[in-house]
């Protein structure tokens, strides 16, 4: 059943992208995840909550660029385990690099890229809040410093002592957004997220954007059904022709 804007939580890709389109929230989140200060980021809005015709489908992941270092960040909420996390990360890193190269940057000057997935499941089954994926030489164990950084966050972690308190609180909030009371919060980040979600739900501009987003999703689903029907029909006709030819040959024999 289709949700209304009022029913969305931080788990819903539209709401998450809406929250992270705010520079301060995005900067705070990145600082918690990377365990370092992020001075300023620019959100690339045409690739977050606005449909962009150059991309297949409707993208809602968050893309940001850090001022100064020009590091690029791709952040996405992943509620279901689609068994394609590693290949998607590979694709996103390639897209971030291509975007940088198109601006005339030499290979040696490529900025660092960070692909961060917030998983509402445990992607590797080790009960950790964080999985850091790196390129490594198999023969000697040396980490290859290629500037690619991949981080999978899990809401199912059990090692709170190893991570920043506010990050753990955030992941617990994502895991159970409807049951975490304000009195249980240990930091300001989740409180600010709740406040922002409430403000988005009151904002008529966001309501209009969500309605447009839902309409585009509907059109894309319909287009997919039509393409699937056409492909299935073509496949059926081809199979029918093959059977007919085979029957004709049999009769000729």
Tab-separated table of C-alpha atoms in Angstrom, residues 111-238:
chain	number	residue	atom	x	y	z
A	111	UNK	CA	39.680	13.094	-5.152
A	112	UNK	CA	38.793	10.485	-2.552
A	113	UNK	CA	35.367	8.928	-2.961
A	114	UNK	CA	33.222	7.573	-0.148
A	115	UNK	CA	30.295	5.216	-0.735
A	116	UNK	CA	28.277	4.748	2.442
A	117	UNK	CA	25.300	2.384	2.724
A	118	UNK	CA	23.056	2.378	5.774
A	119	UNK	CA	21.747	-1.190	5.885
A	120	UNK	CA	18.676	-2.154	7.888
A	121	UNK	CA	20.139	-5.661	8.081
A	122	UNK	CA	23.536	-7.197	8.790
A	123	UNK	CA	25.351	-7.408	5.409
A	124	UNK	CA	28.133	-9.718	6.633
A	125	UNK	CA	26.532	-11.358	9.663
A	126	UNK	CA	29.184	-10.360	12.221
A	127	UNK	CA	26.918	-8.247	14.483
A	128	UNK	CA	28.943	-5.095	13.770
A	129	UNK	CA	27.632	-1.574	13.330
A	130	UNK	CA	30.295	-0.873	10.703
A	131	UNK	CA	32.024	-2.803	7.932
A	132	UNK	CA	34.913	-1.046	6.183
A	133	UNK	CA	35.665	-2.437	2.740
A	134	UNK	CA	39.136	-1.847	1.217
A	135	UNK	CA	41.244	-2.993	-1.711
A	136	UNK	CA	44.020	-5.231	-0.472
A	137	UNK	CA	46.947	-7.132	-2.003
A	138	UNK	CA	46.203	-10.790	-1.331
A	139	UNK	CA	49.868	-11.855	-1.285
A	140	UNK	CA	51.165	-9.536	1.423
A	141	UNK	CA	48.035	-8.070	3.005
A	142	UNK	CA	48.992	-4.501	2.049
A	143	UNK	CA	46.107	-2.027	1.803
A	144	UNK	CA	46.025	-0.278	-1.582
A	145	UNK	CA	45.593	3.461	-1.067
A	146	UNK	CA	43.493	4.174	-4.155
A	147	UNK	CA	41.250	6.801	-2.564
A	148	UNK	CA	38.155	4.584	-2.659
A	149	UNK	CA	36.404	4.234	0.697
A	150	UNK	CA	33.423	1.925	1.159
A	151	UNK	CA	31.521	1.736	4.436
A	152	UNK	CA	28.523	-0.436	5.206
A	153	UNK	CA	26.666	0.594	8.355
A	154	UNK	CA	24.297	-1.894	9.962
A	155	UNK	CA	21.353	-1.239	12.263
A	156	UNK	CA	21.795	-4.736	13.719
A	157	UNK	CA	25.181	-4.182	15.337
A	158	UNK	CA	26.003	-5.225	18.895
A	159	UNK	CA	29.398	-3.565	19.399
A	160	UNK	CA	28.325	-0.150	20.670
A	161	UNK	CA	31.582	0.312	22.602
A	162	UNK	CA	33.552	0.433	19.331
A	163	UNK	CA	31.604	3.267	17.686
A	164	UNK	CA	30.728	6.910	18.436
A	165	UNK	CA	27.742	7.042	20.767
A	166	UNK	CA	25.731	9.332	18.523
A	167	UNK	CA	26.318	7.081	15.512
A	168	UNK	CA	25.048	4.055	17.433
A	169	UNK	CA	22.047	6.074	18.560
A	170	UNK	CA	21.387	7.069	14.951
A	171	UNK	CA	21.528	3.453	13.762
A	172	UNK	CA	19.203	2.367	16.569
A	173	UNK	CA	16.822	5.116	15.509
A	174	UNK	CA	16.900	3.896	11.896
A	175	UNK	CA	16.278	0.361	13.147
A	176	UNK	CA	13.218	1.417	15.139
A	177	UNK	CA	12.182	4.980	14.201
A	178	UNK	CA	8.710	4.795	15.715
A	179	UNK	CA	9.620	3.427	19.146
A	180	UNK	CA	12.574	5.517	20.287
A	181	UNK	CA	11.299	8.199	22.680
A	182	UNK	CA	13.030	11.542	23.118
A	183	UNK	CA	13.738	10.677	26.735
A	184	UNK	CA	15.931	7.801	25.560
A	185	UNK	CA	18.116	9.954	23.313
A	186	UNK	CA	21.683	10.393	24.469
A	187	UNK	CA	22.683	13.072	21.985
A	188	UNK	CA	21.364	15.915	19.887
A	189	UNK	CA	21.695	14.391	16.427
A	190	UNK	CA	18.644	12.117	16.543
A	191	UNK	CA	16.614	14.876	18.188
A	192	UNK	CA	17.502	17.225	15.349
A	193	UNK	CA	16.551	14.570	12.791
A	194	UNK	CA	13.155	14.057	14.403
A	195	UNK	CA	12.570	17.786	14.451
A	196	UNK	CA	13.526	18.084	10.797
A	197	UNK	CA	11.248	15.212	9.765
A	198	UNK	CA	8.356	16.903	11.520
A	199	UNK	CA	9.150	20.161	9.692
A	200	UNK	CA	9.325	18.392	6.312
A	201	UNK	CA	5.912	16.834	6.904
A	202	UNK	CA	4.469	20.302	7.560
A	203	UNK	CA	6.099	21.846	4.494
A	204	UNK	CA	3.830	22.149	1.442
A	205	UNK	CA	6.789	22.311	-0.951
A	206	UNK	CA	8.014	18.934	0.274
A	207	UNK	CA	4.474	17.600	-0.009
A	208	UNK	CA	4.392	18.676	-3.660
A	209	UNK	CA	7.795	17.142	-4.354
A	210	UNK	CA	6.736	13.871	-2.767
A	211	UNK	CA	3.566	13.783	-4.870
A	212	UNK	CA	5.672	14.381	-7.997
A	213	UNK	CA	8.070	11.645	-6.919
A	214	UNK	CA	5.198	9.187	-6.421
A	215	UNK	CA	3.788	10.070	-9.823
A	216	UNK	CA	7.150	9.441	-11.478
A	217	UNK	CA	7.446	6.108	-9.659
A	218	UNK	CA	3.995	5.169	-10.939
A	219	UNK	CA	4.961	6.095	-14.513
A	220	UNK	CA	8.209	4.136	-14.241
A	221	UNK	CA	6.405	1.051	-12.944
A	222	UNK	CA	3.872	1.300	-15.763
A	223	UNK	CA	6.649	1.672	-18.318
A	224	UNK	CA	8.350	-1.379	-16.835
A	225	UNK	CA	5.129	-3.399	-17.089
A	226	UNK	CA	4.651	-2.380	-20.734
A	227	UNK	CA	8.255	-3.256	-21.603
A	228	UNK	CA	7.916	-6.571	-19.791
A	229	UNK	CA	4.706	-7.358	-21.670
A	230	UNK	CA	6.315	-6.515	-25.002
A	231	UNK	CA	9.403	-8.573	-24.237
A	232	UNK	CA	7.286	-11.513	-23.109
A	233	UNK	CA	5.076	-11.274	-26.196
A	234	UNK	CA	8.100	-11.132	-28.503
A	235	UNK	CA	9.643	-14.110	-26.743
A	236	UNK	CA	6.385	-16.028	-27.076
A	237	UNK	CA	6.117	-15.256	-30.794
A	238	UNK	CA	9.696	-16.360	-31.355
